């Protein structure tokens, strides 16, 4: 239950607001001191503030001073100022100071309900955006709060400033190129080129010249000397995607480049020094390919100085909903739609689906749902996903295991829905804060 702070000295209006907003935990404060104390204690997202507070009930000086102090303590606080019927000037002054909205007496419960609900919605969207930014490796990329993703984030933070060669392993659609760009953006080379080449998408007979370039006359159609992708990345980062699909004969030439940091163009005789940071990626099991002589063992060890395993979406828990909401915001802007959120059945469907296509599949589902949705919320039908879990659940060892798994899942879900806020999480779960802390410690869960 959300907390609403009502700053009002009139006992009649206090009772009216308290009983009108039973959906919220309403905290009452009668003056500036009580208001600031309540703000510090309860940390509400939304406040209604009567500008006519004691000791200056007839004017707005005390109310405006309270507004100023509140916003200094919490600049993101949504304050709805309440003024007299003819006091538009002070209402506009409050808005200029940073108030979210204003309302003129007499108070109509239905109108106030809409204004307060909208303020909470805006506050929660802003909080979610901050969470996304904090969990993101770049401005539009690798998002997530799950332990697996946080581990990946920590590895990237340590790898990016170094010159170590990195191998990214993950299924198709898990965001390998996004992660490679994040490594580049956090490195000292961020102002230099980021060159990506997909080794699986270029025909074998063209891949060598694409990578290393060619001299004029090296083959039919080579009308001028052309730099390869490796030279184009000089000073920056070269991303070799799907390196497991690189032809075996070309692997020896790539190995020499990685060891010597020089290239020879096709048809050329001159060695050209190139300074690049190398990031490679593949969805294949390179160790098995090494055993089957399909991938050079020396190249494998050269490109995997550090390996990052990117988890599939199905193993990332509540990250699915987090990512879906981020994509919804992006597609709302792109398509000029105004869809607020996902319905309960949509969230259930998102959580139950196995996502064989990973993040790419999720993007496509949300994009098509934004196009097809008729209402302000996206439903499971809009996503074209079933609500129920289609797979038969394997029976656990005993009832204790079932109970613990259910508790852990519920806590994780409540944390995700509450953006890690302990009070809100405890409220969703119907337990006290000490009980929640005990459960977090029991299951080794973290609020971030």
Coordinates of C-alpha atoms in Angstrom, one line a residue:
X1 CA 0.0 0.0 0.0
X2 CA 1.4 3.4 -1.0
X3 CA 1.9 6.1 1.7
X4 CA 0.1 9.4 1.2
X5 CA 1.2 12.4 3.4
X6 CA -1.6 14.9 4.0
X7 CA -0.4 18.3 5.4
X8 CA -3.5 20.0 6.6
X9 CA -4.4 21.9 9.8
X10 CA -8.2 21.7 9.5
X11 CA -9.5 18.7 11.4
X12 CA -12.6 18.4 9.1
X13 CA -10.6 18.3 5.9
X14 CA -8.1 15.9 7.6
X15 CA -11.0 13.4 8.3
X16 CA -12.4 13.9 4.8
X17 CA -9.1 13.1 3.1
X18 CA -8.3 10.2 5.4
X19 CA -11.6 8.5 4.8
X20 CA -11.7 9.3 1.1
X21 CA -8.3 7.7 0.3
X22 CA -8.6 4.3 2.1
X23 CA -6.6 2.8 -0.7
X24 CA -3.5 4.5 0.7
X25 CA -1.8 4.6 4.1
X26 CA -2.7 8.2 4.9
X27 CA -0.4 10.1 7.3
X28 CA -1.7 13.3 8.7
X29 CA 0.5 16.4 9.6
X30 CA -0.9 19.6 11.0
X31 CA 2.1 22.0 10.6
X32 CA 5.5 22.3 9.0
X33 CA 7.4 20.6 11.8
X34 CA 5.0 17.6 11.8
X35 CA 5.2 17.5 8.0
X36 CA 9.0 17.4 7.8
X37 CA 9.1 14.7 10.6
X38 CA 6.6 12.6 8.7
X39 CA 8.5 13.1 5.5
X40 CA 11.7 11.8 7.0
X41 CA 10.0 8.9 8.8
X42 CA 7.6 7.5 6.1
X43 CA 9.4 8.7 2.9
X44 CA 6.1 9.1 0.9
X45 CA 6.2 9.6 -2.8
X46 CA 3.1 11.9 -2.8
X47 CA 2.1 14.8 -0.5
X48 CA -1.0 17.0 -0.4
X49 CA 0.0 20.3 1.1
X50 CA -2.4 23.1 2.3
X51 CA -0.6 26.3 1.8
X52 CA -2.5 28.0 4.6
X53 CA -0.6 26.4 7.6
X54 CA -0.2 27.8 11.1
X55 CA 1.0 30.2 12.3
X56 CA 0.1 32.0 9.0
X57 CA -3.2 30.4 8.1
X58 CA -4.5 33.4 6.3
X59 CA -1.6 33.6 3.9
X60 CA 0.7 31.1 2.1
X61 CA 4.1 31.9 3.5
X62 CA 4.3 28.9 5.9
X63 CA 3.0 26.6 3.2
X64 CA 5.5 27.7 0.6
X65 CA 8.3 27.4 3.2
X66 CA 7.2 23.9 3.9
X67 CA 7.1 23.1 0.2
X68 CA 10.7 24.5 -0.2
X69 CA 12.0 22.4 2.7
X70 CA 10.3 19.3 1.5
X71 CA 11.7 19.6 -2.0
X72 CA 15.2 20.3 -0.6
X73 CA 15.0 17.0 1.3
X74 CA 13.5 15.0 -1.6
X75 CA 13.5 16.8 -5.0
X76 CA 11.6 13.9 -6.6
X77 CA 8.7 14.3 -4.2
X78 CA 5.3 14.8 -5.8
X79 CA 3.6 17.7 -3.9
X80 CA 0.0 18.6 -4.7
X81 CA -0.6 22.0 -3.2
X82 CA -4.2 22.9 -2.0
X83 CA -5.1 26.6 -2.1
X84 CA -8.1 28.8 -1.5
X85 CA -10.6 29.4 -4.3
X86 CA -9.2 32.8 -5.2
X87 CA -5.5 32.1 -4.5
X88 CA -4.2 31.2 -8.0
X89 CA -1.1 33.4 -7.7
X90 CA 0.3 31.4 -4.8
X91 CA -0.6 28.1 -6.6
X92 CA 1.4 29.2 -9.6
X93 CA 4.3 30.2 -7.3
X94 CA 4.2 26.8 -5.8
X95 CA 4.4 25.2 -9.2
X96 CA 7.3 27.4 -10.1
X97 CA 9.1 26.2 -7.0
X98 CA 8.7 22.5 -8.0
X99 CA 5.2 21.4 -6.9
X100 CA 3.7 18.6 -9.0
X101 CA 0.2 20.0 -9.2
X102 CA -2.3 22.3 -7.4
X103 CA -6.0 22.0 -6.5
X104 CA -8.3 24.8 -5.4
X105 CA -10.9 24.4 -2.6
X106 CA -13.6 23.2 -2.0
X107 CA -12.2 19.6 -2.3
X108 CA -14.0 17.1 -4.5
X109 CA -13.0 13.6 -3.5
X110 CA -13.3 12.1 -7.0
X111 CA -11.2 14.8 -8.6
X112 CA -8.6 14.6 -5.9
X113 CA -8.5 10.8 -6.3
X114 CA -7.6 11.2 -10.0
X115 CA -4.9 13.8 -9.3
X116 CA -3.3 11.7 -6.5
X117 CA -3.4 8.5 -8.5
X118 CA -1.7 10.3 -11.4
X119 CA 1.0 11.7 -9.1
X120 CA 1.8 8.2 -7.8
X121 CA 1.9 6.9 -11.3
X122 CA 4.4 9.5 -12.4
X123 CA 6.5 9.0 -9.2
X124 CA 6.6 5.2 -9.8
X125 CA 7.5 5.7 -13.5
X126 CA 10.4 8.0 -12.5
X127 CA 11.6 5.6 -9.9
X128 CA 11.5 2.7 -12.4
X129 CA 13.5 4.9 -14.9
X130 CA 16.1 5.5 -12.2
X131 CA 16.2 1.8 -11.5
X132 CA 16.7 1.1 -15.2
X133 CA 19.5 3.7 -15.4
X134 CA 21.2 2.2 -12.4
X135 CA 21.0 -1.3 -13.8
X136 CA 22.0 -0.3 -17.3
X137 CA 25.4 -0.7 -18.9
X138 CA 24.7 2.0 -21.4
X139 CA 21.9 4.4 -22.1
X140 CA 19.8 2.0 -24.2
X141 CA 21.1 -1.4 -23.5
X142 CA 21.8 -4.1 -21.1
X143 CA 19.2 -3.9 -18.3
X144 CA 18.4 -6.1 -15.4
X145 CA 18.3 -6.5 -11.6
X146 CA 18.8 -10.3 -11.4
X147 CA 21.9 -11.6 -9.7
X148 CA 23.2 -13.1 -13.0
X149 CA 23.0 -9.7 -14.8
X150 CA 24.5 -7.9 -11.8
X151 CA 27.4 -10.3 -12.0
X152 CA 27.8 -9.5 -15.7
X153 CA 27.7 -5.8 -15.0
X154 CA 30.4 -6.0 -12.4
X155 CA 32.6 -8.0 -14.8
X156 CA 32.1 -5.4 -17.5
X157 CA 33.1 -2.6 -15.1
X158 CA 36.4 -4.3 -14.4
X159 CA 37.1 -5.5 -17.9
X160 CA 36.3 -2.2 -19.8
X161 CA 39.3 -0.1 -18.7
X162 CA 41.7 -3.0 -19.5
X163 CA 43.1 -4.3 -22.8
X164 CA 42.1 -7.9 -22.1
X165 CA 40.5 -9.9 -24.9
X166 CA 37.0 -10.8 -23.9
X167 CA 34.8 -13.7 -25.1
X168 CA 31.0 -13.3 -24.7
X169 CA 29.0 -16.6 -24.6
X170 CA 25.3 -16.7 -24.9
X171 CA 22.3 -17.9 -26.8
X172 CA 21.0 -16.0 -29.8
X173 CA 19.2 -12.8 -28.8
X174 CA 20.7 -12.5 -25.3
X175 CA 22.3 -9.1 -26.2
X176 CA 25.9 -10.0 -27.0
X177 CA 26.5 -7.0 -29.3
X178 CA 24.8 -4.6 -26.8
X179 CA 27.2 -5.9 -24.1
X180 CA 30.2 -5.5 -26.5
X181 CA 29.2 -1.9 -27.1
X182 CA 28.8 -1.3 -23.3
X183 CA 32.4 -2.6 -22.9
X184 CA 33.6 -0.2 -25.6
X185 CA 31.6 2.8 -24.1
X186 CA 33.1 2.3 -20.6
X187 CA 36.7 1.9 -22.0
X188 CA 39.2 4.7 -22.7
X189 CA 38.6 4.0 -26.4
X190 CA 35.0 5.2 -26.2
X191 CA 35.6 8.1 -28.5
X192 CA 37.2 5.9 -31.2
X193 CA 35.5 3.6 -33.6
X194 CA 33.4 0.5 -32.6
X195 CA 33.5 -1.9 -35.6
X196 CA 31.3 -5.0 -35.5
X197 CA 31.5 -7.8 -38.0
X198 CA 29.4 -10.9 -38.0
X199 CA 31.5 -13.9 -39.1
X200 CA 28.5 -16.0 -39.9
X201 CA 26.8 -13.5 -42.2
X202 CA 29.6 -13.0 -44.7
X203 CA 30.5 -15.7 -47.4
X204 CA 33.7 -17.5 -46.6
X205 CA 35.4 -16.3 -49.8
X206 CA 34.7 -12.7 -48.9
X207 CA 35.4 -12.7 -45.1
X208 CA 39.2 -12.5 -45.4
X209 CA 39.1 -9.4 -47.6
X210 CA 36.4 -7.9 -45.4
X211 CA 38.5 -8.3 -42.3
X212 CA 42.0 -7.6 -43.6
X213 CA 41.3 -5.4 -46.7
X214 CA 42.9 -5.8 -50.1
X215 CA 45.3 -4.2 -52.5
X216 CA 44.3 -2.9 -55.9
X217 CA 44.4 -5.7 -58.4
X218 CA 44.5 -8.5 -55.7
X219 CA 41.6 -10.2 -57.5
X220 CA 39.0 -9.5 -60.2
X221 CA 37.0 -6.5 -59.2
X222 CA 39.6 -5.1 -56.8
X223 CA 39.8 -1.7 -58.6
X224 CA 41.3 0.2 -55.6
X225 CA 43.1 -0.5 -52.4
X226 CA 40.6 -0.9 -49.6
X227 CA 41.1 -1.0 -45.8
X228 CA 39.6 -3.9 -43.9
X229 CA 37.4 -3.8 -40.9
X230 CA 40.4 -4.4 -38.6
X231 CA 42.2 -1.3 -39.9
X232 CA 38.9 0.7 -39.7
X233 CA 38.8 -0.1 -36.0
X234 CA 42.3 1.3 -35.3
X235 CA 42.4 3.0 -31.9
X236 CA 38.9 1.6 -31.0
X237 CA 37.2 -1.7 -30.5
X238 CA 36.8 -4.6 -32.9
X239 CA 33.8 -6.9 -32.2
X240 CA 34.0 -10.3 -33.9
X241 CA 30.5 -11.7 -33.5
X242 CA 29.8 -15.4 -34.1
X243 CA 33.5 -16.2 -34.2
X244 CA 32.6 -19.9 -33.9
X245 CA 31.5 -19.7 -37.5
X246 CA 34.8 -18.4 -38.8
X247 CA 36.3 -20.7 -41.5
X248 CA 39.1 -22.9 -40.1
X249 CA 41.8 -21.7 -42.5
X250 CA 41.1 -18.0 -41.7
X251 CA 41.5 -18.7 -37.9
X252 CA 45.3 -19.0 -38.3
X253 CA 45.5 -15.5 -39.8
X254 CA 43.2 -14.1 -37.1
X255 CA 45.5 -15.7 -34.4
X256 CA 48.6 -14.0 -35.9
X257 CA 46.8 -10.7 -35.9
X258 CA 45.8 -11.1 -32.2
X259 CA 49.3 -12.0 -31.2
X260 CA 51.3 -9.5 -33.3
X261 CA 48.7 -6.7 -33.8
X262 CA 49.6 -6.4 -37.5
X263 CA 47.6 -7.2 -40.6
X264 CA 48.5 -7.9 -44.2
X265 CA 45.9 -6.9 -46.9
X266 CA 44.9 -9.5 -49.4
X267 CA 47.4 -9.2 -52.3
X268 CA 49.7 -7.1 -50.1
X269 CA 53.2 -7.7 -48.7
X270 CA 53.4 -4.9 -46.1
X271 CA 52.6 -5.4 -42.5
X272 CA 50.4 -2.7 -41.1
X273 CA 50.3 -2.2 -37.3
X274 CA 46.8 -1.9 -35.8
X275 CA 45.9 -1.0 -32.2
X276 CA 42.5 -2.4 -31.3
X277 CA 40.7 -3.8 -28.3
X278 CA 39.2 -7.2 -29.2
X279 CA 35.8 -8.5 -28.1
X280 CA 34.5 -11.8 -29.5
X281 CA 31.1 -13.6 -29.2
X282 CA 29.5 -16.8 -30.1
X283 CA 26.4 -18.9 -29.3
X284 CA 28.3 -22.1 -29.9
X285 CA 30.2 -24.3 -27.5
X286 CA 33.8 -23.6 -28.5
X287 CA 35.3 -26.2 -26.2
X288 CA 33.4 -28.9 -28.0
X289 CA 34.4 -27.4 -31.3
X290 CA 38.1 -27.5 -30.2
X291 CA 37.7 -31.2 -29.3
X292 CA 36.2 -31.9 -32.7
X293 CA 39.0 -30.0 -34.5
X294 CA 36.5 -27.4 -35.8
X295 CA 38.1 -24.5 -33.9
X296 CA 41.8 -23.9 -33.3
X297 CA 42.7 -24.6 -29.6
X298 CA 45.4 -21.8 -29.6
X299 CA 42.9 -19.3 -30.9
X300 CA 40.3 -20.3 -28.4
X301 CA 42.7 -19.7 -25.5
X302 CA 43.8 -16.4 -27.1
X303 CA 40.3 -14.9 -27.4
X304 CA 39.1 -16.1 -24.0
X305 CA 41.4 -14.3 -21.6
X306 CA 38.2 -13.5 -19.8
X307 CA 34.9 -15.1 -20.6
X308 CA 31.5 -13.7 -19.8
X309 CA 28.5 -16.0 -19.8
X310 CA 25.3 -14.1 -20.6
X311 CA 22.3 -15.8 -19.0
X312 CA 19.3 -16.6 -21.2
X313 CA 16.1 -14.5 -20.5
X314 CA 14.3 -17.5 -19.0
X315 CA 16.8 -17.6 -16.2
X316 CA 16.6 -13.9 -15.3
X317 CA 13.4 -14.0 -13.2
X318 CA 11.7 -10.6 -12.9
X319 CA 14.1 -9.0 -15.4
X320 CA 11.5 -10.0 -18.0
X321 CA 8.9 -7.6 -16.7
X322 CA 11.6 -4.9 -16.2
X323 CA 12.8 -5.2 -19.8
X324 CA 9.2 -5.3 -21.1
X325 CA 8.4 -2.0 -19.4
X326 CA 11.5 -0.4 -20.8
X327 CA 10.6 -1.6 -24.3
X328 CA 7.1 -0.3 -23.8
X329 CA 8.3 3.2 -23.0
X330 CA 10.6 3.2 -26.1
X331 CA 7.8 2.0 -28.5
X332 CA 5.3 4.4 -27.0
X333 CA 7.6 7.2 -28.0
X334 CA 8.4 5.7 -31.4
X335 CA 4.8 5.0 -32.3
X336 CA 3.3 8.0 -30.5
X337 CA 1.1 5.7 -28.4
X338 CA 0.1 6.2 -24.7
X339 CA -0.1 2.8 -23.3
X340 CA 0.3 2.9 -19.5
X341 CA 1.4 -0.6 -18.5
X342 CA 0.8 -4.3 -18.7
X343 CA -2.3 -6.0 -17.3
X344 CA -2.0 -8.7 -14.6
X345 CA -2.6 -11.5 -17.1
X346 CA 0.1 -10.0 -19.4
X347 CA 2.6 -10.0 -16.5
X348 CA 1.7 -13.6 -15.7
X349 CA 2.2 -14.5 -19.4
X350 CA 5.5 -12.7 -19.6
X351 CA 6.7 -14.5 -16.5
X352 CA 5.6 -18.0 -17.6
X353 CA 6.9 -17.9 -21.2
X354 CA 10.2 -19.7 -21.8
X355 CA 11.6 -17.1 -24.3
X356 CA 13.5 -19.3 -26.7
X357 CA 14.4 -16.2 -28.7
X358 CA 15.5 -14.3 -25.6
X359 CA 15.5 -10.5 -25.5
X360 CA 15.0 -10.2 -29.3
X361 CA 11.8 -12.2 -29.0
X362 CA 10.6 -10.1 -26.1
X363 CA 11.3 -6.9 -28.1
X364 CA 9.2 -8.2 -31.0
X365 CA 6.3 -9.3 -28.7
X366 CA 6.1 -5.9 -27.0
X367 CA 6.5 -4.0 -30.3
X368 CA 3.6 -5.9 -31.9
X369 CA 1.5 -5.6 -28.7
X370 CA 2.0 -1.8 -28.8
X371 CA 0.7 -1.8 -32.3
X372 CA -2.3 -4.1 -31.6
X373 CA -3.4 -2.9 -28.2
X374 CA -6.9 -1.3 -28.1
X375 CA -6.7 -0.1 -24.5
X376 CA -4.4 1.7 -22.1
X377 CA -2.9 -1.6 -20.9
X378 CA -1.3 -4.4 -22.9
X379 CA -3.0 -7.8 -22.3
X380 CA -1.7 -11.4 -22.8
X381 CA -3.8 -11.5 -26.0
X382 CA -2.0 -8.4 -27.3
X383 CA 1.3 -10.2 -26.6
X384 CA 0.0 -13.4 -28.3
X385 CA 1.1 -15.4 -25.2
X386 CA -0.7 -18.0 -23.2
X387 CA -1.4 -17.2 -19.5
X388 CA -0.8 -20.6 -18.1
X389 CA 2.5 -22.5 -17.8
X390 CA 2.5 -25.0 -20.6
X391 CA 5.2 -27.2 -19.1
X392 CA 4.5 -29.9 -16.5
X393 CA 6.1 -28.9 -13.2
X394 CA 8.4 -31.5 -11.7
X395 CA 7.5 -32.4 -8.1
X396 CA 10.0 -31.2 -5.6
X397 CA 11.8 -33.4 -3.1
X398 CA 9.5 -32.6 -0.2
X399 CA 7.0 -30.0 1.1
X400 CA 9.7 -27.9 2.7
X401 CA 11.5 -27.5 -0.6
X402 CA 8.2 -26.4 -2.2
X403 CA 7.5 -23.9 0.5
X404 CA 11.0 -22.4 0.4
X405 CA 11.0 -22.2 -3.3
X406 CA 7.6 -20.4 -3.2
X407 CA 8.7 -18.0 -0.5
X408 CA 11.9 -17.1 -2.4
X409 CA 9.9 -16.6 -5.6
X410 CA 7.3 -14.4 -3.9
X411 CA 10.0 -12.3 -2.2
X412 CA 11.8 -11.8 -5.5
X413 CA 8.6 -10.8 -7.2
X414 CA 7.6 -8.4 -4.4
X415 CA 11.1 -6.8 -4.4
X416 CA 10.8 -6.3 -8.2
X417 CA 7.3 -4.8 -7.9
X418 CA 8.4 -2.5 -5.1
X419 CA 11.8 -1.6 -6.7
X420 CA 13.6 -2.9 -3.7
X421 CA 11.7 -0.8 -1.1
X422 CA 11.7 -2.8 2.1
X423 CA 8.5 -1.3 3.5
X424 CA 6.5 -1.8 0.3
X425 CA 7.9 -5.3 -0.1
X426 CA 6.9 -6.2 3.4
X427 CA 3.5 -4.7 2.8
X428 CA 3.0 -6.7 -0.4
X429 CA 4.0 -9.9 1.4
X430 CA 1.9 -9.2 4.5
X431 CA 4.9 -9.5 6.9
X432 CA 6.7 -7.1 9.2
X433 CA 10.0 -5.5 8.2
X434 CA 12.0 -7.7 10.8
X435 CA 10.4 -10.8 9.3
X436 CA 11.3 -9.7 5.8
X437 CA 14.9 -9.0 6.8
X438 CA 15.1 -12.5 8.3
X439 CA 13.8 -14.0 5.1
X440 CA 16.2 -12.0 3.0
X441 CA 19.1 -13.3 5.1
X442 CA 17.8 -16.8 5.1
X443 CA 17.7 -17.0 1.2
X444 CA 20.7 -14.8 0.6
X445 CA 18.6 -12.2 -1.3
X446 CA 19.6 -8.6 -1.9
X447 CA 17.4 -5.6 -2.3
X448 CA 19.4 -4.2 -5.2

